[in-house]
Coordinates of C-alpha atoms in Angstrom, one line a residue:
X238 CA 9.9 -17.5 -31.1
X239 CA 8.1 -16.3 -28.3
X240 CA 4.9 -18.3 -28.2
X241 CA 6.9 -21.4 -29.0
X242 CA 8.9 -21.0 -26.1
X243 CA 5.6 -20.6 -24.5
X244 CA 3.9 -24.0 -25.7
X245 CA 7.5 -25.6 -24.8
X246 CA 6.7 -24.8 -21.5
X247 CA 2.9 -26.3 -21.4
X248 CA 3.8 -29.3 -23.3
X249 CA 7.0 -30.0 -20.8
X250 CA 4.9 -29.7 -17.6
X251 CA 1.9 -32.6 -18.6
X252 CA 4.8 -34.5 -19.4
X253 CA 5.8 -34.4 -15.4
X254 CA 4.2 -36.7 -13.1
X255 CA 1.8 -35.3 -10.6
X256 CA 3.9 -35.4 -7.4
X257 CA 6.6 -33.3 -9.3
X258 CA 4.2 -30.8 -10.1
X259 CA 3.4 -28.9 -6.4
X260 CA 6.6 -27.7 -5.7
X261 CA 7.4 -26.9 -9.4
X262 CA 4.6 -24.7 -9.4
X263 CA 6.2 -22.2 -6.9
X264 CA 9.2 -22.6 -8.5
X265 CA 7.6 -21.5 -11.6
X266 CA 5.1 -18.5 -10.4
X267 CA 8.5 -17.1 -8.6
X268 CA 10.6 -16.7 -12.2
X269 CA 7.6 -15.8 -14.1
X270 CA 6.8 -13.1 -11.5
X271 CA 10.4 -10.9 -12.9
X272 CA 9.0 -8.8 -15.8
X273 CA 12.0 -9.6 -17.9
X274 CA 11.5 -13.1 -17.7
X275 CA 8.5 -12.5 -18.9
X276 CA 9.1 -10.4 -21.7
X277 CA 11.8 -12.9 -22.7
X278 CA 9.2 -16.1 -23.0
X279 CA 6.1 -14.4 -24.1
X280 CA 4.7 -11.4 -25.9
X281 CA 3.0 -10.0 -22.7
X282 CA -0.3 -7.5 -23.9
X283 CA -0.1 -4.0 -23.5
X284 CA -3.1 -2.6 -21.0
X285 CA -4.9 -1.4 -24.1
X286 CA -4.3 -4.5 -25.7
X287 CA -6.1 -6.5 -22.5
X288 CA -8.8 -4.0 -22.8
X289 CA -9.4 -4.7 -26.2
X290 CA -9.4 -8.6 -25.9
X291 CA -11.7 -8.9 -22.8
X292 CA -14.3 -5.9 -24.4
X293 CA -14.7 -7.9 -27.8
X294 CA -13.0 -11.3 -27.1
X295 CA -12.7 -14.0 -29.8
X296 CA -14.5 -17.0 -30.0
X297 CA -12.0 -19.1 -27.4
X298 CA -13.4 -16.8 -24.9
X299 CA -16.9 -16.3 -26.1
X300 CA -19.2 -15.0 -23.1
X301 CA -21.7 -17.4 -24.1
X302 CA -18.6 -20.1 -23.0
X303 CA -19.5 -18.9 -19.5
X304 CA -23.1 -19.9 -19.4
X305 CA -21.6 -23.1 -18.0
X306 CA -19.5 -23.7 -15.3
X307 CA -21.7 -25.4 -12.1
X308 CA -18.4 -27.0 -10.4
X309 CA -17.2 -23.7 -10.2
X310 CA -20.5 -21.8 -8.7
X311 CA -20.6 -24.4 -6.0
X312 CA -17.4 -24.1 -5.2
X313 CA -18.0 -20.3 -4.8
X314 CA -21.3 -20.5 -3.3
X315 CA -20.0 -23.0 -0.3
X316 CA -17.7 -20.3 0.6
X317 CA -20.1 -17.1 0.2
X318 CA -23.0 -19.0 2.4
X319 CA -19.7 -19.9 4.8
X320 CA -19.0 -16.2 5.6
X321 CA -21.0 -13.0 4.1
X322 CA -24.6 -12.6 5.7
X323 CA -27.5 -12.9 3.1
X324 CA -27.9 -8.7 3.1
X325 CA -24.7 -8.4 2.2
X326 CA -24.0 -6.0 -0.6
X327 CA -21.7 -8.2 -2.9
X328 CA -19.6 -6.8 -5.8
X329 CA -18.6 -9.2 -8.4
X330 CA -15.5 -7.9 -10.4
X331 CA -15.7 -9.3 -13.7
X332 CA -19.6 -10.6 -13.5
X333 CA -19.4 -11.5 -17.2
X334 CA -22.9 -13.1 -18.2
X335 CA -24.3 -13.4 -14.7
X336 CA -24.1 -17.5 -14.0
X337 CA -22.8 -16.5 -10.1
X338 CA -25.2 -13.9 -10.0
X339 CA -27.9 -16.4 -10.4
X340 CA -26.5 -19.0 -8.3
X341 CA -26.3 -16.3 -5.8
X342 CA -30.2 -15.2 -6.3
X343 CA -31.3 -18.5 -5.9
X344 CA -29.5 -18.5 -2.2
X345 CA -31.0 -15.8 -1.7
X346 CA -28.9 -13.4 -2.3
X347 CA -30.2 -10.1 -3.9
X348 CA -28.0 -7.2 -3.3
X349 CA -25.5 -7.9 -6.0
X350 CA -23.4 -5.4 -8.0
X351 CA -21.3 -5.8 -10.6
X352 CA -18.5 -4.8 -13.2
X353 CA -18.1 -5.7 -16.6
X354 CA -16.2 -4.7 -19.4
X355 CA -17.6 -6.7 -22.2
X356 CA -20.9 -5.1 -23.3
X357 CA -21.5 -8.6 -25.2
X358 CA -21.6 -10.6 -21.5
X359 CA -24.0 -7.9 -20.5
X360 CA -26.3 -8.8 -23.1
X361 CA -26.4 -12.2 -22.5
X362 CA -26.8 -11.6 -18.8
X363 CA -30.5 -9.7 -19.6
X364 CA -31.1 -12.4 -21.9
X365 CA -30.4 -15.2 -19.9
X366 CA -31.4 -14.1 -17.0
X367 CA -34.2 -10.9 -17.4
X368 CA -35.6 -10.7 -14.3
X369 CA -32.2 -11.0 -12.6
X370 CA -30.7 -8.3 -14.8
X371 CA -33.4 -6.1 -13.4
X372 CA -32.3 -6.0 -10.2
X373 CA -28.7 -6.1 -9.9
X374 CA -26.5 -3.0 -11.2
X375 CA -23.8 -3.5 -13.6
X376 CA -21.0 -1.3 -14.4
X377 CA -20.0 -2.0 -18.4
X378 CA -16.8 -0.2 -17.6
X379 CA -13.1 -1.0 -17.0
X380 CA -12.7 -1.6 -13.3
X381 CA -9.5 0.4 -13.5
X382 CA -12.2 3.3 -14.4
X383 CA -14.6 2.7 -12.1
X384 CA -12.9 1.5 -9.0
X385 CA -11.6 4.4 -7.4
X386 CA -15.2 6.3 -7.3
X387 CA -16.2 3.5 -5.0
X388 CA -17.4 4.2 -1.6
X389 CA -15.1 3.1 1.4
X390 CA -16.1 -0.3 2.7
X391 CA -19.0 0.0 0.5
X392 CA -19.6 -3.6 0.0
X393 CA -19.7 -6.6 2.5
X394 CA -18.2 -8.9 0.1
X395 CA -15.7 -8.5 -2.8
X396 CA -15.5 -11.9 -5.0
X397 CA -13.9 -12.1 -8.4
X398 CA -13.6 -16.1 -10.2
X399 CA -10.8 -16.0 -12.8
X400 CA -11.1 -12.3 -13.5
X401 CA -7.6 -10.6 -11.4
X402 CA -5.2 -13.2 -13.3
X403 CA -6.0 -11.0 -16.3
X404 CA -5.7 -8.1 -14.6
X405 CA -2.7 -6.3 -16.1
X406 CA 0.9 -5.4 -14.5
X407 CA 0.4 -1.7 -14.7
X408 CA -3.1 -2.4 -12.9
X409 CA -2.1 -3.6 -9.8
X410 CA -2.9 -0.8 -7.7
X411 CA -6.6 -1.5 -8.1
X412 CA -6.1 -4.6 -5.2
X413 CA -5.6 -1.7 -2.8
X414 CA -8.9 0.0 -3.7
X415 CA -10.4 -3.2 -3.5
X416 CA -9.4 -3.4 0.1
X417 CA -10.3 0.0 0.5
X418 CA -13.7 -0.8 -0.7
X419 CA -14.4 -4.2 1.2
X420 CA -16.3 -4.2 4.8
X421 CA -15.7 -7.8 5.3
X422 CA -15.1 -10.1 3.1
X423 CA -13.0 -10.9 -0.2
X424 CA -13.1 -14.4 -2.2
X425 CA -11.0 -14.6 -4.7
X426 CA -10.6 -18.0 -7.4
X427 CA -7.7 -17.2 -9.9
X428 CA -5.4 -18.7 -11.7
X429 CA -1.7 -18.4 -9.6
X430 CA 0.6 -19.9 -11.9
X431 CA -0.7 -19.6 -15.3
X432 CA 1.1 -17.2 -17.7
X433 CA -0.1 -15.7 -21.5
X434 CA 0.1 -12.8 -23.1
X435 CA -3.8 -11.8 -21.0
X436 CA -2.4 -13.9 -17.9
X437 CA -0.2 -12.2 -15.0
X438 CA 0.7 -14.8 -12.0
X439 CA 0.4 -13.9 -8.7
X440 CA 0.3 -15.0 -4.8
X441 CA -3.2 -13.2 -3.6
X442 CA -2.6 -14.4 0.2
X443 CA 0.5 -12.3 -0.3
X444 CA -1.0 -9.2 -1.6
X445 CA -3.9 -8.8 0.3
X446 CA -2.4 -10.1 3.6
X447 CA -0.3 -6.9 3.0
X448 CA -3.1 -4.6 2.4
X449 CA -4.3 -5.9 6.2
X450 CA -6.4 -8.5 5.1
X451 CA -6.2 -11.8 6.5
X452 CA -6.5 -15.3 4.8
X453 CA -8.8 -17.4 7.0
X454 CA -9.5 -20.1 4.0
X455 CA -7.7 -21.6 0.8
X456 CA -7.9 -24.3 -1.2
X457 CA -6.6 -25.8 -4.2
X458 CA -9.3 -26.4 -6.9
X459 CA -7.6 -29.4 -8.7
X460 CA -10.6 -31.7 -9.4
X461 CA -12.8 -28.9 -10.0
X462 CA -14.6 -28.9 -13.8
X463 CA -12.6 -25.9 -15.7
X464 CA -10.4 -25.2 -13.2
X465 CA -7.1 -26.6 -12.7
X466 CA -4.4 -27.1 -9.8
X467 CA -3.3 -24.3 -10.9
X468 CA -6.4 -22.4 -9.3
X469 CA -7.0 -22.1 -5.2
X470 CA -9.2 -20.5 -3.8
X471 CA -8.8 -17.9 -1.3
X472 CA -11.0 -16.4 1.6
X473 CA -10.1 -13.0 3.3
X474 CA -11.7 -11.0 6.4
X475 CA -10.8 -7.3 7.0
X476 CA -8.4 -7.4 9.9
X477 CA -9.5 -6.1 13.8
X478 CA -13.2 -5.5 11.7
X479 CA -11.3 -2.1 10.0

């Protein structure tokens, strides 16, 4: 009863023209942000359950699915050559097979770090990319595991691309280590609205504007090739350089 409710709700909203939409979606992120509401529409994954998925996903998520996706690097890439310094140390949360860590080398970008849960993306990352793979360091571990053993503002740039809309309910205290752990910058490219039982809506600009960060750039990626309206993109600086 559940997931029907659920496809009710995506097959209802193509149905609305597009000028209806923008202001629906707040609307929508605010009641699916009460857990009950939640719980009442769709059978939300336990953390272990999210674990499992994302560390051996089914074919609809395949790694090998994110070999592709150049819209969406160039999107990120414009706004990493905007504000973080070409020594930067960047940390990718969620680097799955390595396509922005290329995109980044190219740039020239080189000090890249990364964590990954699915020891199938990190595979295809040394395969697809060798000599990359030889250079960057990888964490195949939960972030939940591995975040707090970071060093404070040990990385100039955070960046995650669809990775912290997965990131369970009981898991939301790792956006305060991430703030702990950022010198500058954070980019972050996630789904707001969105909801499924992997898929937890949220308002970043709110949470990390509350862990003294400040938004200094957002847009909406409607337009952009595997993305949706659904998606903005958000830049944030550390406040007063903290």
């Amino acid at each position: 009863m559940k997931a029907k409710a659920s496809v009710i709700i995506k097959w209802l909203t193509r149905l609305l023209p597009d000028w209806v939409r923008p202001p629906l979606r707040y609307v929508y992120r605010f009641v699916m942000g009460f857990e009950w509401v939640r719980k009442l529409l769709i059978d939300t994954a336990s953390l272990q359950e999210c674990h499992d998925y994302w560390r051996n996903p089914p074919a609809i998520d395949s790694p090998t699915t994110y070999l592709a996706g150049n819209e969406i690097s160039e999107l990120f890439f414009g706004l990493v050559e905007k504000y973080v310094d070409r020594s930067g140390r960047m940390l990718e949360i969620g680097c799955s097979v390595g396509r922005n860590f290329n995109i980044l080398n190219m740039g020239g970008y080189n000090n890249l770090y990364g964590i990954e849960i699915c020891p199938e993306s990190i595979g295809l990352l040394k395969n697809a990319f060798p000599v990359l793979a030889e250079s960057c360091q990888v964490y195949n571990i939960p972030v939940e595991d591995i975040i707090k053993h970071l060093p404070y503002q040990g990385y100039d740039a955070v960046y995650t691309i669809a990775v912290l809309e997965h990131i369970h309910s009981d898991s939301e205290w790792i956006f305060a280590d991430m703030a702990r752990i950022i010198k500058d910058v954070l980019i972050t490219i996630e789904d707001e609205v969105g909801v499924s039982c992997h898929t937890f809506p949220r308002n970043y600009k709110k949470i990390f504007e509350g862990l003294d960060m400040e938004q200094v750039e957002e847009t909406n990626c409607k337009g952009i090739e595997g993305l949706s309206g659904s998606y903005v993109a958000r830049v944030f600086r550390q406040r007063n350089g903290r």
